mmCIF file of C-alpha atoms in Angstrom:
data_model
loop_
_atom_site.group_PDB
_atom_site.id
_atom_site.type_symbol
_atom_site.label_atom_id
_atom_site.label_comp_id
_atom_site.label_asym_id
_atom_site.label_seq_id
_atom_site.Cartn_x
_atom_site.Cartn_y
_atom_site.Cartn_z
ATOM 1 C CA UNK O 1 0.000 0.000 0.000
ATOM 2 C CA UNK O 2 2.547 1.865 0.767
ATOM 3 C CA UNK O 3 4.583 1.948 -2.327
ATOM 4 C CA UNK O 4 1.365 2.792 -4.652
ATOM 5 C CA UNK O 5 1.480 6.146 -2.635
ATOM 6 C CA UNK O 6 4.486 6.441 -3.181
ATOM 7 C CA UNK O 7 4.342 5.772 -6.515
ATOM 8 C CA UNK O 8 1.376 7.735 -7.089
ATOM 9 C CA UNK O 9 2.872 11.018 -5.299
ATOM 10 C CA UNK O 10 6.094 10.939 -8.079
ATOM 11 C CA UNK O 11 3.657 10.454 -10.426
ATOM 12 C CA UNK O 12 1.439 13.478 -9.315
ATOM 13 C CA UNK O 13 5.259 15.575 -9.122
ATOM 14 C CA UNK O 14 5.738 17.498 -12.306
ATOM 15 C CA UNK O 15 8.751 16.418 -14.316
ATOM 16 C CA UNK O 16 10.893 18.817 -15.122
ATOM 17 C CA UNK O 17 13.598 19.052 -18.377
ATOM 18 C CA UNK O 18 16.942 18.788 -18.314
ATOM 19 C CA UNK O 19 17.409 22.011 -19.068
ATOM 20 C CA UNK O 20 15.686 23.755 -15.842
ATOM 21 C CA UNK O 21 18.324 21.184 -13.919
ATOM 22 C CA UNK O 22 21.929 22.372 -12.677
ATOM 23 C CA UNK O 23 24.356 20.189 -11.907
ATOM 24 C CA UNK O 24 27.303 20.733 -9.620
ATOM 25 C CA UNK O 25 30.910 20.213 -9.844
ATOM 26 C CA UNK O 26 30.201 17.356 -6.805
ATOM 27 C CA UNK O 27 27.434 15.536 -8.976
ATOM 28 C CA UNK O 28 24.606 16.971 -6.790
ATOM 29 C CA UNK O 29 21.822 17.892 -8.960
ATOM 30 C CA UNK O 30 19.014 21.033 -8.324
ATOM 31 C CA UNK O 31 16.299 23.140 -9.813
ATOM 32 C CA UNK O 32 17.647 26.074 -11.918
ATOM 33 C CA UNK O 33 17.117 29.188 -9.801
ATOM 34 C CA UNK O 34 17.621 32.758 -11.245
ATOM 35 C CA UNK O 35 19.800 35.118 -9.018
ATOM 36 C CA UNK O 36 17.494 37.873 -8.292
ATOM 37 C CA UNK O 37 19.319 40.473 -9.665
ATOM 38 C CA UNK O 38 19.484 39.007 -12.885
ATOM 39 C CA UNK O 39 17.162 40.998 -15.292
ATOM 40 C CA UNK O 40 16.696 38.397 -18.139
ATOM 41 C CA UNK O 41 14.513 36.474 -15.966
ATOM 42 C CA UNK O 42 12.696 39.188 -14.197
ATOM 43 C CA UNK O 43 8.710 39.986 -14.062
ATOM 44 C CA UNK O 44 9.541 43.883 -15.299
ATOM 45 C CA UNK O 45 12.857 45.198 -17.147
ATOM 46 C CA UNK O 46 12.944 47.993 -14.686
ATOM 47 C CA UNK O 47 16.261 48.834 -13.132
ATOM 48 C CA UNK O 48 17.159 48.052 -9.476
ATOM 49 C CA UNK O 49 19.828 51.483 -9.412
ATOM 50 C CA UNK O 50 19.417 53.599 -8.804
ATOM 51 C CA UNK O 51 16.682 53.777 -5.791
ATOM 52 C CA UNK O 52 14.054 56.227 -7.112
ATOM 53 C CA UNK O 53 10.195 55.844 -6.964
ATOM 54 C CA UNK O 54 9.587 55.019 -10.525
ATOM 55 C CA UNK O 55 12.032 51.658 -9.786
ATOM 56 C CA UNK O 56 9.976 50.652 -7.045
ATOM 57 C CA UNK O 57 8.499 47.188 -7.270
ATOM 58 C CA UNK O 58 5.225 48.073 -5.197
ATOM 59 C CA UNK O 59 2.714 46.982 -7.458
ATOM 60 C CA UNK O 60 -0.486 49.790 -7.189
ATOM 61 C CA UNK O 61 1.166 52.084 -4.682
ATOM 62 C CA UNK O 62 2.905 54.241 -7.187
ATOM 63 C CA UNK O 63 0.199 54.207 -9.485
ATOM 64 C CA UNK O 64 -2.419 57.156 -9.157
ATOM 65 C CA UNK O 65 -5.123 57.411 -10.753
ATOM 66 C CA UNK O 66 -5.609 60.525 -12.793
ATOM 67 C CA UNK O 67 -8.467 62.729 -11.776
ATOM 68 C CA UNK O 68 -10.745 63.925 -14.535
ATOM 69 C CA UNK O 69 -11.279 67.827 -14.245
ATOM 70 C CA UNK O 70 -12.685 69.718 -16.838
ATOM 71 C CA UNK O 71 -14.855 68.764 -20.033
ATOM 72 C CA UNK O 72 -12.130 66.535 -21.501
ATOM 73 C CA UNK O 73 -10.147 66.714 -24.424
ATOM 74 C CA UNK O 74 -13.003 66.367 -26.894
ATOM 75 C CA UNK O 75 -15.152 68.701 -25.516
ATOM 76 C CA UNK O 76 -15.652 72.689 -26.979
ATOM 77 C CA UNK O 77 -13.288 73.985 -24.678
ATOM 78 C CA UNK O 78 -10.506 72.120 -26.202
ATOM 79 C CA UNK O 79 -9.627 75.172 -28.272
ATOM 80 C CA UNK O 80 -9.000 77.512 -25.257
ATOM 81 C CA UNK O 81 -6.910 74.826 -23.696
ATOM 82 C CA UNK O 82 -4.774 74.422 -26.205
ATOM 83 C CA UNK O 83 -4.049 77.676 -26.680
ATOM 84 C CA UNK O 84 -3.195 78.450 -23.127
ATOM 85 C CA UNK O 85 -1.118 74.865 -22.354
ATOM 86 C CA UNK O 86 2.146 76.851 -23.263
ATOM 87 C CA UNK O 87 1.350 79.214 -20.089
ATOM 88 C CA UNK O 88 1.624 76.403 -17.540
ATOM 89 C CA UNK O 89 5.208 75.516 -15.628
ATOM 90 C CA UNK O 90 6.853 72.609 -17.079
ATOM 91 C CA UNK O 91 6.874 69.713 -15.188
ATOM 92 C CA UNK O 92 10.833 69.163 -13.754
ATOM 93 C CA UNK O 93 13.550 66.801 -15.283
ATOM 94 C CA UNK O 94 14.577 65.583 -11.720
ATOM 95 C CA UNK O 95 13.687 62.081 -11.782
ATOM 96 C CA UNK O 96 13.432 62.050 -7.958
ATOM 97 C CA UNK O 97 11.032 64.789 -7.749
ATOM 98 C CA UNK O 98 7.713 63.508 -6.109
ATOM 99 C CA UNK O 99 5.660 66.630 -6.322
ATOM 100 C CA UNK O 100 6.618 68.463 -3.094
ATOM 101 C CA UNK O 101 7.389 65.793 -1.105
ATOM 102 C CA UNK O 102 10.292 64.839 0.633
ATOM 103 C CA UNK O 103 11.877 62.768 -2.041
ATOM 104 C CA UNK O 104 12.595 58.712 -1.415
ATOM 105 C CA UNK O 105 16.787 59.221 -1.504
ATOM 106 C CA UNK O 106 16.005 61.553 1.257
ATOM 107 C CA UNK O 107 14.001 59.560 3.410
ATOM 108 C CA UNK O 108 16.266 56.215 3.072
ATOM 109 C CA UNK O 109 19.380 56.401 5.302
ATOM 110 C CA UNK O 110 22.523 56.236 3.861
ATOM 111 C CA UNK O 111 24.524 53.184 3.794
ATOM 112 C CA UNK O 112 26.962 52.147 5.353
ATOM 113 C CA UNK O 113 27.280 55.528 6.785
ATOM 114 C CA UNK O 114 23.702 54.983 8.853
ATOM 115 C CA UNK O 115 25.175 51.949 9.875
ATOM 116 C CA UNK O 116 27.980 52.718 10.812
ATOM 117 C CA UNK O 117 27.351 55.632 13.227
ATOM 118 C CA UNK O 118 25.148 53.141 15.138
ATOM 119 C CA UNK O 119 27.791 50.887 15.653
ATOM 120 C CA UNK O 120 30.469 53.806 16.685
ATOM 121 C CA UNK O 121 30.224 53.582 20.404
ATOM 122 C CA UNK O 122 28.951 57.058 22.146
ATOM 123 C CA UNK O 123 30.341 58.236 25.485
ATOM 124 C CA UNK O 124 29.087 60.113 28.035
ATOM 125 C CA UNK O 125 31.303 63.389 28.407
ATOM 126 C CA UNK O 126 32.748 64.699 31.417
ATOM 127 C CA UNK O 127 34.530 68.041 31.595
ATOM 128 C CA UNK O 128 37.666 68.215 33.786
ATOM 129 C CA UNK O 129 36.199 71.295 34.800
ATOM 130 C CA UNK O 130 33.233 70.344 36.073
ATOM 131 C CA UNK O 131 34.767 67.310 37.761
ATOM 132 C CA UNK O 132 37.019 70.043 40.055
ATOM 133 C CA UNK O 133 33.439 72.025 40.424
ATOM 134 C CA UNK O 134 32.091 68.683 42.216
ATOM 135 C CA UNK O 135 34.769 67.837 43.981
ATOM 136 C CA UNK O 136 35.089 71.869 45.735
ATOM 137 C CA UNK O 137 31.608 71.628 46.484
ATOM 138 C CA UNK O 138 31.950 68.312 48.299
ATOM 139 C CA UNK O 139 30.508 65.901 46.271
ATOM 140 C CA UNK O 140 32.957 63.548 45.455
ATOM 141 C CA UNK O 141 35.332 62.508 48.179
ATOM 142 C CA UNK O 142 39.260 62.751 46.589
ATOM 143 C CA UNK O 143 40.499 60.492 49.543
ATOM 144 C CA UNK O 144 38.741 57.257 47.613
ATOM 145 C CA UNK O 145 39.336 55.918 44.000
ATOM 146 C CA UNK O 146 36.342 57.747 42.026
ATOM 147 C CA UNK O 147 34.703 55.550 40.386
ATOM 148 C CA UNK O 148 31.635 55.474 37.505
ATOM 149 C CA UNK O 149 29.240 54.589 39.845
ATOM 150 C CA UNK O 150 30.402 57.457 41.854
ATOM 151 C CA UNK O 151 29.943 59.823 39.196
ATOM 152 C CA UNK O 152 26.873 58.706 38.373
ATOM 153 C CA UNK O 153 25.453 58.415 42.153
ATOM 154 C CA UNK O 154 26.728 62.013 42.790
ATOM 155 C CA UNK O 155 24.872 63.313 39.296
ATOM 156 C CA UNK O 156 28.297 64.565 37.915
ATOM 157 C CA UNK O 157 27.479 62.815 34.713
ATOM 158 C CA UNK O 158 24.347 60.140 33.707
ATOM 159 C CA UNK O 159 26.367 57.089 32.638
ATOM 160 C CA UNK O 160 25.120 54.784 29.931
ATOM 161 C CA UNK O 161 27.707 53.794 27.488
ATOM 162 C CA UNK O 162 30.726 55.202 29.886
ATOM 163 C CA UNK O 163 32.847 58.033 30.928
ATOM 164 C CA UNK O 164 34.927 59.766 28.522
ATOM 165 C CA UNK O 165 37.123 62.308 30.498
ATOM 166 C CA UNK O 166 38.371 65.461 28.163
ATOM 167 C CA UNK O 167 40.172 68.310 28.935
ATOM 168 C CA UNK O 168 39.674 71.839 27.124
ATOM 169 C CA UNK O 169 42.524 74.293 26.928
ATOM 170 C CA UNK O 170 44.741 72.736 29.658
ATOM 171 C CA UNK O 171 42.469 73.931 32.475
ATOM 172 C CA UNK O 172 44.290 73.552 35.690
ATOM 173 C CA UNK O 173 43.398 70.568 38.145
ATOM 174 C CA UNK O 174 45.180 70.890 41.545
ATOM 175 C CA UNK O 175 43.775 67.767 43.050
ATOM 176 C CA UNK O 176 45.279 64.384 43.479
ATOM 177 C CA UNK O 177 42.688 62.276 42.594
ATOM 178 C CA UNK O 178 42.456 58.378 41.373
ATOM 179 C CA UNK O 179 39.676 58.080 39.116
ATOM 180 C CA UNK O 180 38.166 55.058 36.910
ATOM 181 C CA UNK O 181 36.849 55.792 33.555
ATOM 182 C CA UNK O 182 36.007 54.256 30.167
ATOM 183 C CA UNK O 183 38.262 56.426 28.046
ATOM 184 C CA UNK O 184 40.450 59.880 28.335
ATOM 185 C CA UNK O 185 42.368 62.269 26.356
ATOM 186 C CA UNK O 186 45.684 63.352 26.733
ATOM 187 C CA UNK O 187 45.234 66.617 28.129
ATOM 188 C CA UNK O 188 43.219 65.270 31.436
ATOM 189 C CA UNK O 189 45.779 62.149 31.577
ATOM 190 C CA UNK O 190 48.583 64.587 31.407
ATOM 191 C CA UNK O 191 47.078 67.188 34.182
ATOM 192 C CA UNK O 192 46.377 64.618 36.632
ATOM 193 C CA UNK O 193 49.156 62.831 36.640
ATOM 194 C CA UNK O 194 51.255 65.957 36.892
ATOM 195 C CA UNK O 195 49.999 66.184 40.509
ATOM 196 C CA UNK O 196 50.411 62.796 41.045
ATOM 197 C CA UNK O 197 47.007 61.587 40.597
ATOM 198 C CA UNK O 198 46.268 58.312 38.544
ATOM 199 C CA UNK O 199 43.601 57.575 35.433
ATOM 200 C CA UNK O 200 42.636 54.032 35.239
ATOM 201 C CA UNK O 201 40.899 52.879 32.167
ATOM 202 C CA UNK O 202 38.218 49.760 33.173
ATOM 203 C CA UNK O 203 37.613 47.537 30.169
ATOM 204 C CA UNK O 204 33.350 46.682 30.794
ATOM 205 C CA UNK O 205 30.060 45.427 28.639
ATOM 206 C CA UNK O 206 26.937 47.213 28.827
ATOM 207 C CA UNK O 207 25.665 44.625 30.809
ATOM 208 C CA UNK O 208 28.954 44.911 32.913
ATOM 209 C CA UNK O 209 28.611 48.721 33.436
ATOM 210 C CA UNK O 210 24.507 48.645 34.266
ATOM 211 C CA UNK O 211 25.571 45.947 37.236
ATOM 212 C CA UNK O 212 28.628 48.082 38.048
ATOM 213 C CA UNK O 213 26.100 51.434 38.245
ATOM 214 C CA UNK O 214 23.000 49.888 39.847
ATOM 215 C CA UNK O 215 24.255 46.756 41.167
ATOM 216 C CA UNK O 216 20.567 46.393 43.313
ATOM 217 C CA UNK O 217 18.838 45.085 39.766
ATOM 218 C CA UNK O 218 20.580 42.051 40.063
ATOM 219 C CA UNK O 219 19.777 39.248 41.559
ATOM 220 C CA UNK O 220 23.405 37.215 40.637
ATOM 221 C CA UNK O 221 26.010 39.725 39.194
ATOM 222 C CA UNK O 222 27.391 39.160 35.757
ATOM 223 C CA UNK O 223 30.895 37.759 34.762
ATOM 224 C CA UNK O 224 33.129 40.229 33.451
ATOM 225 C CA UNK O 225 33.394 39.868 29.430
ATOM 226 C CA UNK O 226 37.092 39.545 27.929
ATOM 227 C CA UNK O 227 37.853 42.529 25.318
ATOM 228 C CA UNK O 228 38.296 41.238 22.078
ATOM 229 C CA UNK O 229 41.062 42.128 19.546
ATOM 230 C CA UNK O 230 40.109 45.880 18.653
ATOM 231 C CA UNK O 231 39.552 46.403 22.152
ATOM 232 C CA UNK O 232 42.690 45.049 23.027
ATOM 233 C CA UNK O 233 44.316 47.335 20.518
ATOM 234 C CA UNK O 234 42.485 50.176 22.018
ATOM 235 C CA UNK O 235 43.376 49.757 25.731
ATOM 236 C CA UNK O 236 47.416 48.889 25.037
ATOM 237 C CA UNK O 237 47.372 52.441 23.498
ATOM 238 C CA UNK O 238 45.862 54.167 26.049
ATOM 239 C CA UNK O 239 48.404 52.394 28.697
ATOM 240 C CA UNK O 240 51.182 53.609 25.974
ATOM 241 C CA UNK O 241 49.389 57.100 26.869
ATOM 242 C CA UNK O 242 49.997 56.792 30.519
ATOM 243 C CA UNK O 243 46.758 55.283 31.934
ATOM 244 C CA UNK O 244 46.256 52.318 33.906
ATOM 245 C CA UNK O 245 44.513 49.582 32.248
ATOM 246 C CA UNK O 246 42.441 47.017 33.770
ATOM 247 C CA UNK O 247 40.883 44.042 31.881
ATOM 248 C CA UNK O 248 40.709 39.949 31.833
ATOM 249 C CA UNK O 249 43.009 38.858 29.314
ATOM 250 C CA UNK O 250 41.974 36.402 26.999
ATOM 251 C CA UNK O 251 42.936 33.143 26.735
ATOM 252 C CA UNK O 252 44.940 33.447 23.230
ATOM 253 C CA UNK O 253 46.486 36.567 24.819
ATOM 254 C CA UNK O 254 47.785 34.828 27.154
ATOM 255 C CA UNK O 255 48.905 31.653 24.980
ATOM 256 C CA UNK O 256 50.801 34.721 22.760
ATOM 257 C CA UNK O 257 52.614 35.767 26.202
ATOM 258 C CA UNK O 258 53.878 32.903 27.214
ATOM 259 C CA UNK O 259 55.389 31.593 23.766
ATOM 260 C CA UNK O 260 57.120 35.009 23.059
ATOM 261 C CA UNK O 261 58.282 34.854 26.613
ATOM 262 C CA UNK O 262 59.676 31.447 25.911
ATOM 263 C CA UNK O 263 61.477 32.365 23.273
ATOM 264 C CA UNK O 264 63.386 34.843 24.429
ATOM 265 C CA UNK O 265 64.297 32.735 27.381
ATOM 266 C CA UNK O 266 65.697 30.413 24.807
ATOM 267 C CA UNK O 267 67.550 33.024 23.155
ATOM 268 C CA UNK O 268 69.014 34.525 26.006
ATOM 269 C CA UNK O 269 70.089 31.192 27.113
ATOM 270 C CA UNK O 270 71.702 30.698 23.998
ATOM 271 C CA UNK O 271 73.038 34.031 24.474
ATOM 272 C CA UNK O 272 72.373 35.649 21.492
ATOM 273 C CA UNK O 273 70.937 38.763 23.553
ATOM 274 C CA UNK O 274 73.443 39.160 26.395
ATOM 275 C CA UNK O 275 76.717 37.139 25.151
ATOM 276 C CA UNK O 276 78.709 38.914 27.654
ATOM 277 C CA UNK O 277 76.256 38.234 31.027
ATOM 278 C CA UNK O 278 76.205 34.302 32.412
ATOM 279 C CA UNK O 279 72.621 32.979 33.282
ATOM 280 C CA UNK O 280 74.358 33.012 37.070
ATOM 281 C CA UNK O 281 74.219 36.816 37.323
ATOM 282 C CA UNK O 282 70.515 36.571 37.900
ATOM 283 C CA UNK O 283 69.280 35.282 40.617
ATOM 284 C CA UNK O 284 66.190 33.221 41.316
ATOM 285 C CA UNK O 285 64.825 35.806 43.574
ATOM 286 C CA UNK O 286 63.742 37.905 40.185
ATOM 287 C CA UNK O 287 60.018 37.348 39.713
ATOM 288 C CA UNK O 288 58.536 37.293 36.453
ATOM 289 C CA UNK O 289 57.781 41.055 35.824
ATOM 290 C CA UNK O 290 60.770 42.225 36.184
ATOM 291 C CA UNK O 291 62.405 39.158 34.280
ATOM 292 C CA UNK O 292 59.714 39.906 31.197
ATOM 293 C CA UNK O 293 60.860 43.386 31.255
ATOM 294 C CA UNK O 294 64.378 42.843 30.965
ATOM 295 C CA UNK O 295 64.031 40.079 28.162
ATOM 296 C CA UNK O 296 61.608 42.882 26.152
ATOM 297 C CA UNK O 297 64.215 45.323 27.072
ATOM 298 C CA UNK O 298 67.472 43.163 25.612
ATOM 299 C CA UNK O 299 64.930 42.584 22.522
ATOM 300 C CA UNK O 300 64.325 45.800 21.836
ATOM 301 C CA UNK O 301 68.056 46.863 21.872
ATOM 302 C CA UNK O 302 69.232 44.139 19.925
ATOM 303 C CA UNK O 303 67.048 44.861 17.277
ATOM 304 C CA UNK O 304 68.107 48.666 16.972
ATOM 305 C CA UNK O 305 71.453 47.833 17.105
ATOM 306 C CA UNK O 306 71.275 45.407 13.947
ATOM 307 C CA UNK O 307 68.630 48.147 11.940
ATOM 308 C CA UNK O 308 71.997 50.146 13.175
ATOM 309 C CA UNK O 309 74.296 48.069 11.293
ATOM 310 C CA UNK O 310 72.034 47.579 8.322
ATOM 311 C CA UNK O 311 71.535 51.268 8.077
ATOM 312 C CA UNK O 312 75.405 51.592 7.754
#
């Protein structure tokens, strides 16, 4: 019983020629399907570019029906419209004009321009300046790190995507303060740290910073995202700028450490770097900051000294 329907059902199918069939460079077989920008098979030889009304493929929406004033062309007063038709204003050559209205390349956003300003992230400003206002009026406590959620608490600045701290002309800041933000210039970083103060640049999510803000809405606190590879990029340069970073590395990050720390162990064991020092001249006592730094350090001069010789 089974195989009649079976039977009966491929029967029922229609059979298709050779010729609507493609057939792979695998073997696999399928129905011939049109890309649908391809105008040879398409329902209307409009064009798809540019984007104006008369391209649209809104069947009855651009049509309007044409209102019948008058007596008609065949009627007596034919003779007096004809020979006042020459008085009327041309109709424009803009093919986007839509009689008044705002025309459809102006009501489309741009792309990827749109697109991309959604995706640039926005910061919320604060002014150095008013940051010294707060702090003189006692809102903001200097003897405690500052924080984002202190800024926001103390209504110095309503934080949503983060604090960007900015400077204008150099305006003096005579407080040593140690603050936490999302970003900085150089002018702030600079006047801060020339009293001795400290900006610290915390890596977090939007979900990250609404639990750091208003930490009451949540029942169990969120894990603190890793920064990916543009943000990465982004935070190293601001700790080349003289800010503190703070952020979980990664786990490839920290793969990448240890195998270019490894290798210049090996080549300062097979002293390459240092052919001059003995591996007993440091001790065991040096922990492993100080011994990256010094392997980074012997890198670094190597390398000039051999763009040195090549340069001579």
């Amino acid at each position: 019983m089974k195989q009649r329907e079976d039977k009966r059902d491929a029967e029922m199918e229609p059979k298709l020629s050779k010729h609507f069939r493609e057939v792979f460079h695998d073997g696999s077989e399928k129905n011939f399907e049109c890309h649908p920008f391809n105008r040879r098979f398409a329902y209307t030889k409009k064009s798809f570019f540019p984007i104006e009304p008369r391209n649209l493929r809104t069947l009855g929406v651009n049509r309007k029906r044409k209102k019948k004033r008058g007596r008609g062309d065949k009627g007596p007063g034919k003779g007096i419209r004809e020979k006042h038709k020459h008085r009327k204003s041309g109709r424009p050559n803009s093919r986007t004009f839509e009689s008044g209205r705002t025309p459809l390349y102006r009501r489309l956003p741009k792309w990827p321009e749109a697109w991309l300003s959604r995706q640039k992230k926005n910061y919320d400003c604060l002014n150095l300046c008013k940051l010294r206002y707060f702090i003189e009026k006692g809102r903001l406590d200097v003897r405690f790190p500052i924080t984002q959620r202190h800024l926001h608490d103390s209504k110095c600045v309503k934080v949503k995507n983060g604090v960007k701290l900015f400077n204008v002309n150099d305006y003096p800041f005579p407080y040593k303060i140690d603050i936490e933000v999302a970003t900085a210039d150089q002018s702030s970083i600079d006047v801060i740290k020339k009293v001795g103060g400290t900006v610290t640049i915390v890596y977090m999510e939007r979900i990250n910073l609404r639990a750091h803000i208003k930490p009451y809405k949540f029942e169990i606190l969120p894990r603190t995202a890793r920064p990916n590879l543009d943000a990465i990029h982004y935070l190293e340069k601001m700790r080349s700028r003289g800010c503190l970073v703070k952020y979980i590395k990664p786990l490839w990050l920290i793969e990448e450490e240890k195998r270019i720390i490894n290798e210049l162990t090996e080549v300062e064991e097979s002293s390459k770097l240092c052919p001059e020092e003995t591996d007993s001249s440091w001790g065991d006592t040096e922990d492993e900051q100080k011994r990256r730094e010094r392997l980074l350090r012997a890198y670094r001069l190597q390398n000039t000294q051999v763009d040195g010789a090549l340069g001579v």
